[in-house]
Tab-separated table of C-alpha atoms in Angstrom:
chain	number	residue	atom	x	y	z
Y	3	UNK	CA	72.972	103.243	119.290
Y	4	UNK	CA	76.445	101.780	119.938
Y	5	UNK	CA	79.467	104.063	119.659
Y	6	UNK	CA	83.089	102.940	120.062
Y	7	UNK	CA	85.232	105.874	121.182
Y	8	UNK	CA	88.926	106.454	121.933
Y	9	UNK	CA	89.062	108.331	125.231
Y	10	UNK	CA	92.818	108.254	125.845
Y	11	UNK	CA	95.893	106.424	124.649
Y	12	UNK	CA	95.276	102.641	124.702
Y	13	UNK	CA	91.733	103.203	126.016
Y	14	UNK	CA	88.521	102.529	124.112
Y	15	UNK	CA	84.997	102.665	125.476
Y	16	UNK	CA	81.701	101.393	124.118
Y	17	UNK	CA	78.852	103.798	124.726
Y	18	UNK	CA	75.154	103.970	123.964
Y	19	UNK	CA	73.906	107.269	122.566
Y	20	UNK	CA	71.281	108.342	120.082
Y	21	UNK	CA	72.612	110.719	117.402
Y	22	UNK	CA	70.777	113.998	117.083
Y	23	UNK	CA	69.193	114.492	113.637
Y	24	UNK	CA	70.813	117.324	111.676
Y	25	UNK	CA	69.033	119.447	109.082
Y	26	UNK	CA	70.143	118.690	105.532
Y	27	UNK	CA	71.830	115.450	106.546
Y	28	UNK	CA	70.894	111.795	105.951
Y	29	UNK	CA	70.795	109.078	108.576
Y	30	UNK	CA	73.122	106.218	107.649
Y	31	UNK	CA	73.311	102.760	109.232
Y	32	UNK	CA	76.972	101.779	109.240
Y	33	UNK	CA	77.422	98.134	108.266
Y	34	UNK	CA	81.186	97.619	107.797
Y	35	UNK	CA	84.398	99.551	108.646
Y	36	UNK	CA	87.855	98.880	107.194
Y	37	UNK	CA	90.615	99.368	109.815
Y	38	UNK	CA	94.381	99.270	109.422
Y	39	UNK	CA	97.618	100.052	111.260
Y	40	UNK	CA	96.964	103.812	111.150
Y	41	UNK	CA	93.881	103.274	113.292
Y	42	UNK	CA	95.974	101.196	115.721
Y	43	UNK	CA	98.532	104.007	115.988
Y	44	UNK	CA	95.724	106.429	116.859
Y	45	UNK	CA	94.495	103.984	119.492
Y	46	UNK	CA	97.971	103.682	121.043
Y	47	UNK	CA	98.667	107.452	120.978
Y	48	UNK	CA	101.707	107.017	118.715
Y	49	UNK	CA	99.820	109.073	116.146
Y	50	UNK	CA	98.506	112.244	117.722
Y	51	UNK	CA	94.792	112.785	117.929
Y	52	UNK	CA	92.434	114.915	119.996
Y	53	UNK	CA	90.515	112.749	122.448
Y	54	UNK	CA	87.775	111.720	122.615
Y	55	UNK	CA	87.629	110.502	119.029
Y	56	UNK	CA	85.486	107.901	117.254
Y	57	UNK	CA	87.837	105.844	115.032
Y	58	UNK	CA	87.098	104.336	111.611
Y	59	UNK	CA	88.043	106.116	108.365
Y	60	UNK	CA	86.522	103.817	105.716
Y	61	UNK	CA	82.917	102.598	105.859
Y	62	UNK	CA	79.910	101.387	103.917
Y	63	UNK	CA	76.336	101.546	105.079
Y	64	UNK	CA	72.652	101.793	104.262
Y	65	UNK	CA	70.370	104.841	103.952
Y	66	UNK	CA	68.152	104.623	107.054
Y	67	UNK	CA	65.683	107.395	106.415
Y	68	UNK	CA	63.334	108.749	103.699
Y	69	UNK	CA	64.829	111.383	101.452
Y	70	UNK	CA	65.728	112.162	97.881
Y	71	UNK	CA	65.004	109.926	94.957
Y	72	UNK	CA	68.726	109.701	94.192
Y	73	UNK	CA	69.513	108.288	97.644
Y	74	UNK	CA	66.390	106.235	98.567
Y	75	UNK	CA	65.910	104.501	101.862
Y	76	UNK	CA	67.764	101.136	101.922
Y	77	UNK	CA	70.301	102.143	99.274
Y	78	UNK	CA	73.841	100.855	99.789
Y	79	UNK	CA	76.390	103.644	100.019
Y	80	UNK	CA	80.087	104.386	100.450
Y	81	UNK	CA	80.772	107.052	103.083
Y	82	UNK	CA	83.482	109.540	102.164
Y	83	UNK	CA	86.482	109.801	104.470
Y	84	UNK	CA	87.351	113.444	103.611
Y	85	UNK	CA	84.892	116.323	103.869
Y	86	UNK	CA	85.208	120.175	103.983
Y	87	UNK	CA	85.762	121.683	107.396
Y	88	UNK	CA	82.661	123.549	108.600
Y	89	UNK	CA	82.792	127.312	107.996
Y	90	UNK	CA	79.921	129.648	108.943
Y	91	UNK	CA	81.466	132.615	107.170
Y	92	UNK	CA	81.094	134.704	110.348
Y	93	UNK	CA	83.896	133.626	112.695
Y	94	UNK	CA	87.444	134.589	111.791
Y	95	UNK	CA	89.091	131.649	110.087
Y	96	UNK	CA	92.191	130.022	111.532
Y	97	UNK	CA	94.338	129.282	108.507
Y	98	UNK	CA	96.570	126.967	110.503
Y	99	UNK	CA	93.651	124.522	110.727
Y	100	UNK	CA	92.908	121.955	108.013
Y	101	UNK	CA	90.347	122.923	105.370
Y	102	UNK	CA	89.610	119.263	104.776
Y	103	UNK	CA	88.762	116.978	107.718
Y	104	UNK	CA	89.370	113.230	107.767
Y	105	UNK	CA	86.958	110.850	109.468
Y	106	UNK	CA	88.524	108.891	112.274
Y	107	UNK	CA	91.457	111.284	112.546
Y	108	UNK	CA	90.722	115.008	112.520
Y	109	UNK	CA	86.952	114.345	112.890
Y	110	UNK	CA	84.876	111.599	114.408
Y	111	UNK	CA	84.909	108.417	112.330
Y	112	UNK	CA	82.464	105.653	111.442
Y	113	UNK	CA	82.822	103.061	114.217
Y	114	UNK	CA	79.239	103.581	115.379
Y	115	UNK	CA	75.845	102.240	114.438
Y	116	UNK	CA	74.470	105.456	112.899
Y	117	UNK	CA	75.842	108.709	111.522
Y	118	UNK	CA	74.339	111.838	109.949
Y	119	UNK	CA	76.099	113.132	106.803
Y	120	UNK	CA	75.211	115.207	103.762
Y	121	UNK	CA	74.497	113.537	100.450
Y	122	UNK	CA	77.705	115.107	99.121
Y	123	UNK	CA	79.542	112.757	101.479
Y	124	UNK	CA	77.932	109.626	99.968
Y	125	UNK	CA	78.363	107.586	96.820
Y	126	UNK	CA	75.875	104.956	95.669
Y	127	UNK	CA	77.285	101.476	95.227
Y	128	UNK	CA	76.310	99.217	92.292
Y	129	UNK	CA	75.217	95.635	93.029
Y	130	UNK	CA	78.380	94.332	91.304
Y	131	UNK	CA	80.598	95.919	93.975
Y	132	UNK	CA	80.559	94.036	97.272
Y	133	UNK	CA	80.875	95.783	100.662
Y	134	UNK	CA	84.369	94.396	101.109
Y	135	UNK	CA	85.560	95.699	97.728
Y	136	UNK	CA	83.826	99.004	98.274
Y	137	UNK	CA	85.920	99.595	101.438
Y	138	UNK	CA	89.037	99.842	99.226
Y	139	UNK	CA	87.539	102.273	96.715
Y	140	UNK	CA	88.869	105.428	98.411
Y	141	UNK	CA	92.404	104.055	98.212
Y	142	UNK	CA	91.890	103.532	94.508
Y	143	UNK	CA	90.465	107.047	94.201
Y	144	UNK	CA	93.572	108.464	95.914
Y	145	UNK	CA	95.784	106.394	93.616
Y	146	UNK	CA	93.857	107.792	90.631
Y	147	UNK	CA	94.344	111.343	91.931
Y	148	UNK	CA	98.083	110.812	92.046
Y	149	UNK	CA	98.200	109.461	88.509
Y	150	UNK	CA	96.130	112.398	87.224
Y	151	UNK	CA	98.316	114.939	89.086
Y	152	UNK	CA	101.427	113.998	87.115
Y	153	UNK	CA	99.845	114.250	83.652
Y	154	UNK	CA	101.465	111.040	82.447
Y	155	UNK	CA	101.665	109.756	78.890
Y	156	UNK	CA	101.476	106.307	77.379
Y	157	UNK	CA	104.840	104.471	77.265
Y	158	UNK	CA	106.478	106.421	80.074
Y	159	UNK	CA	108.295	104.832	83.053
Y	160	UNK	CA	107.103	105.931	86.492
Y	161	UNK	CA	108.808	105.078	89.796
Y	162	UNK	CA	106.332	104.177	92.537
Y	163	UNK	CA	108.290	104.299	95.808
Y	164	UNK	CA	106.560	102.280	98.556
Y	165	UNK	CA	104.916	98.881	98.111
Y	166	UNK	CA	101.847	99.501	100.300
Y	167	UNK	CA	98.309	98.759	99.089
Y	168	UNK	CA	98.149	102.359	97.774
Y	169	UNK	CA	101.432	101.933	95.889
Y	170	UNK	CA	100.194	98.750	94.230
Y	171	UNK	CA	96.919	100.407	93.254
Y	172	UNK	CA	98.898	103.200	91.578
Y	173	UNK	CA	100.901	100.592	89.683
Y	174	UNK	CA	97.748	98.842	88.538
Y	175	UNK	CA	96.252	102.127	87.306
Y	176	UNK	CA	99.422	102.994	85.420
Y	177	UNK	CA	99.391	99.618	83.711
Y	178	UNK	CA	95.687	100.149	82.832
Y	179	UNK	CA	96.773	103.367	81.069
Y	180	UNK	CA	99.654	101.622	79.286
Y	181	UNK	CA	102.303	103.317	81.410
Y	182	UNK	CA	105.156	101.244	82.902
Y	183	UNK	CA	105.459	101.464	86.682
Y	184	UNK	CA	108.595	100.469	88.569
Y	185	UNK	CA	107.630	99.506	92.133
Y	186	UNK	CA	110.482	100.270	94.539
Y	187	UNK	CA	110.530	98.808	98.072
Y	188	UNK	CA	113.121	97.278	100.373
Y	189	UNK	CA	110.670	94.574	101.533
Y	190	UNK	CA	110.919	91.539	99.247
Y	191	UNK	CA	107.457	90.346	100.376
Y	192	UNK	CA	105.908	93.491	99.005
Y	193	UNK	CA	107.698	93.362	95.668
Y	194	UNK	CA	106.793	89.669	95.319
Y	195	UNK	CA	103.127	90.481	96.043
Y	196	UNK	CA	103.286	93.286	93.498
Y	197	UNK	CA	104.537	90.802	90.890
Y	198	UNK	CA	101.653	88.479	91.721
Y	199	UNK	CA	99.329	91.456	91.009
Y	200	UNK	CA	100.768	91.905	87.530
Y	201	UNK	CA	103.429	94.572	88.236
Y	202	UNK	CA	106.247	93.458	85.953
Y	203	UNK	CA	109.039	95.856	87.058
Y	204	UNK	CA	110.149	95.962	90.694
Y	205	UNK	CA	113.389	97.086	92.304
Y	206	UNK	CA	114.864	96.950	95.809
Y	207	UNK	CA	115.355	100.330	97.539
Y	208	UNK	CA	119.128	99.920	97.958
Y	209	UNK	CA	122.489	101.388	96.903
Y	210	UNK	CA	122.231	99.892	93.435
Y	211	UNK	CA	118.792	101.300	92.693
Y	212	UNK	CA	119.824	103.821	89.984
Y	213	UNK	CA	121.679	101.033	88.139
Y	214	UNK	CA	118.637	98.755	88.423
Y	215	UNK	CA	116.301	101.430	87.133
Y	216	UNK	CA	118.662	102.129	84.215
Y	217	UNK	CA	118.568	98.464	83.261
Y	218	UNK	CA	114.765	98.669	83.063
Y	219	UNK	CA	114.487	102.025	81.232
Y	220	UNK	CA	117.391	101.627	78.819
Y	221	UNK	CA	119.854	103.777	80.742
Y	222	UNK	CA	117.530	106.638	81.734
Y	223	UNK	CA	115.984	107.880	84.964
Y	224	UNK	CA	112.205	107.539	85.317
Y	225	UNK	CA	109.910	110.050	83.609
Y	226	UNK	CA	108.127	110.823	86.871
Y	227	UNK	CA	107.871	109.435	90.395
Y	228	UNK	CA	105.211	108.852	93.072
Y	229	UNK	CA	106.288	108.695	96.713
Y	230	UNK	CA	103.959	106.803	99.067
Y	231	UNK	CA	103.919	108.401	102.505
Y	232	UNK	CA	104.191	105.254	104.600
Y	233	UNK	CA	106.981	103.106	106.021
Y	234	UNK	CA	110.421	104.738	105.930
Y	235	UNK	CA	109.090	108.017	104.529
Y	236	UNK	CA	112.347	109.972	104.731
Y	237	UNK	CA	114.095	107.295	102.701
Y	238	UNK	CA	111.186	107.094	100.246
Y	239	UNK	CA	111.346	110.838	99.648
Y	240	UNK	CA	115.056	110.732	98.875
Y	241	UNK	CA	114.559	107.784	96.549
Y	242	UNK	CA	111.710	109.383	94.610
Y	243	UNK	CA	113.747	112.540	93.985
Y	244	UNK	CA	116.890	110.593	93.053
Y	245	UNK	CA	115.254	108.311	90.403
Y	246	UNK	CA	113.237	111.069	88.636
Y	247	UNK	CA	114.744	112.667	85.538
Y	248	UNK	CA	115.358	116.456	85.407
Y	249	UNK	CA	112.452	118.695	84.532
Y	250	UNK	CA	109.723	116.236	85.531
Y	251	UNK	CA	107.571	115.734	88.626
Y	252	UNK	CA	107.264	113.910	91.911
Y	253	UNK	CA	103.905	113.365	93.615
Y	254	UNK	CA	103.859	112.736	97.373
Y	255	UNK	CA	100.795	110.640	98.120
Y	256	UNK	CA	99.104	109.985	101.495
Y	257	UNK	CA	98.932	111.685	104.894
Y	258	UNK	CA	101.543	112.216	107.575
Y	259	UNK	CA	101.451	113.804	111.033
Y	260	UNK	CA	105.006	115.133	111.420
Y	261	UNK	CA	107.573	117.180	109.441
Y	262	UNK	CA	110.036	115.468	107.097
Y	263	UNK	CA	113.381	116.816	105.800
Y	264	UNK	CA	113.782	116.949	102.061
Y	265	UNK	CA	116.850	117.720	99.900
Y	266	UNK	CA	116.025	120.985	98.135
Y	267	UNK	CA	119.474	121.045	96.526
Y	268	UNK	CA	118.703	118.052	94.294
Y	269	UNK	CA	115.147	119.234	93.658
Y	270	UNK	CA	116.366	122.636	92.452
Y	271	UNK	CA	119.266	121.122	90.495
Y	272	UNK	CA	116.865	118.808	88.689
Y	273	UNK	CA	114.147	121.499	88.316
Y	274	UNK	CA	111.548	119.099	89.666
Y	275	UNK	CA	107.870	119.912	90.176
Y	276	UNK	CA	106.493	118.615	93.511
Y	277	UNK	CA	102.842	117.824	94.139
Y	278	UNK	CA	100.987	116.783	97.260
Y	279	UNK	CA	98.101	114.321	96.903
Y	280	UNK	CA	96.245	113.615	100.165
Y	281	UNK	CA	92.557	113.425	99.161
Y	282	UNK	CA	90.925	111.598	96.261
Y	283	UNK	CA	87.230	112.310	96.823
Y	284	UNK	CA	86.652	113.733	93.341
Y	285	UNK	CA	87.918	110.435	91.882
Y	286	UNK	CA	85.522	108.166	93.795
Y	287	UNK	CA	83.073	107.794	90.850
Y	288	UNK	CA	85.911	106.752	88.557
Y	289	UNK	CA	87.213	104.326	91.171
Y	290	UNK	CA	83.807	102.718	91.573
Y	291	UNK	CA	83.610	102.209	87.780
Y	292	UNK	CA	87.102	100.670	87.743
Y	293	UNK	CA	86.137	98.163	90.402
Y	294	UNK	CA	82.698	97.458	88.870
Y	295	UNK	CA	84.282	96.791	85.487
Y	296	UNK	CA	86.992	94.550	86.883
Y	297	UNK	CA	89.826	96.853	85.811
Y	298	UNK	CA	91.284	96.566	89.323
Y	299	UNK	CA	91.346	93.003	90.645
Y	300	UNK	CA	90.659	92.993	94.385
Y	301	UNK	CA	90.330	89.205	94.697
Y	302	UNK	CA	94.041	89.015	95.574
Y	303	UNK	CA	93.317	90.376	99.061
Y	304	UNK	CA	92.452	88.280	102.109
Y	305	UNK	CA	89.428	89.661	103.964
Y	306	UNK	CA	89.387	89.142	107.738
Y	307	UNK	CA	86.023	90.124	109.238
Y	308	UNK	CA	85.105	90.324	112.934
Y	309	UNK	CA	82.501	92.078	115.029
Y	310	UNK	CA	82.894	95.709	116.040
Y	311	UNK	CA	83.256	94.678	119.687
Y	312	UNK	CA	86.578	93.170	118.703
Y	313	UNK	CA	88.018	96.518	117.573
Y	314	UNK	CA	90.325	96.961	120.604
Y	315	UNK	CA	91.672	93.472	120.236
Y	316	UNK	CA	92.332	94.041	116.518
Y	317	UNK	CA	94.200	97.281	117.247
Y	318	UNK	CA	96.334	95.604	119.934
Y	319	UNK	CA	97.145	92.750	117.559
Y	320	UNK	CA	98.235	95.236	114.890
Y	321	UNK	CA	100.579	96.907	117.416
Y	322	UNK	CA	102.082	93.546	118.451
Y	323	UNK	CA	103.146	92.772	114.900
Y	324	UNK	CA	106.179	94.213	113.132
Y	325	UNK	CA	104.026	94.848	110.100
Y	326	UNK	CA	100.752	93.788	108.492
Y	327	UNK	CA	100.897	91.798	105.275
Y	328	UNK	CA	100.023	93.995	102.307
Y	329	UNK	CA	97.408	91.533	101.129
Y	330	UNK	CA	95.543	91.471	104.443
Y	331	UNK	CA	92.333	93.504	104.804
Y	332	UNK	CA	90.740	93.779	108.248
Y	333	UNK	CA	87.061	94.632	108.480
Y	334	UNK	CA	84.819	95.303	111.491
Y	335	UNK	CA	81.169	94.330	110.976
Y	336	UNK	CA	78.435	96.290	112.759
Y	337	UNK	CA	75.504	94.129	111.661
């Protein structure tokens, strides 16, 4: 079995090792892994990780052993990125440690031929959802978790601060629910791409933002806001708080690996409710249905596929670029 492992900053090794079967877990043949800039930052050491670590947070695969009728051998599955941290109930728990682990970051990821996981960490994929589209489902699930967290109502205006893939998915889900998103980002390429995806309202993240938002909403602040934790996160946080009307909520969506300052004065003055959304596992079934039914159009993305042996080259290319186009999806194939 091939395993690609990060052993130190800027160092990746390919090893051959047979995974040890684990009781209560299924053997999965990994077929494709979606990688992005976060994986490259782990490779470079810019994002802290405990070495050695197998990268790869998003994967699809095939059931490779005999088991339950619900997950038969040969079934195509989505592997969950997040899973509960092991707890034997005997050792004293360290409450400074994460209770949820993330594949490819705080736990070994999927860039390997085989992995053993529980059935709770798998979702069956319908024939109508391709492997490439399935690799984006957990982003859609996280987007759905953010939308659900705010308890939004039809006809409201919601600021979505950050034009990443996650931000655009949130906008698409809001539109699906007949809620009006305003995508805010300082990168014109991202707002233009959002418009091509059907997001009608966009605004630059600049000194005239409040005025621009007022023009869209009829002179009001937004009913709620979602802050995407990517890019200039400190600026995004300030923006999300500033555009949200008093007495409403701001959801901070994604994962970060360092502290960020936030203006409690404005939060308290506005009586805002803050929510953190970092895992969307419970929303994976809904996300699969959205993709299967065509509610979220994924054909706007360009899929670049290469062999898993090219992982290091892909990571180095990511690091050499100022940014990665929001419509570019990079996939490593293991078959």
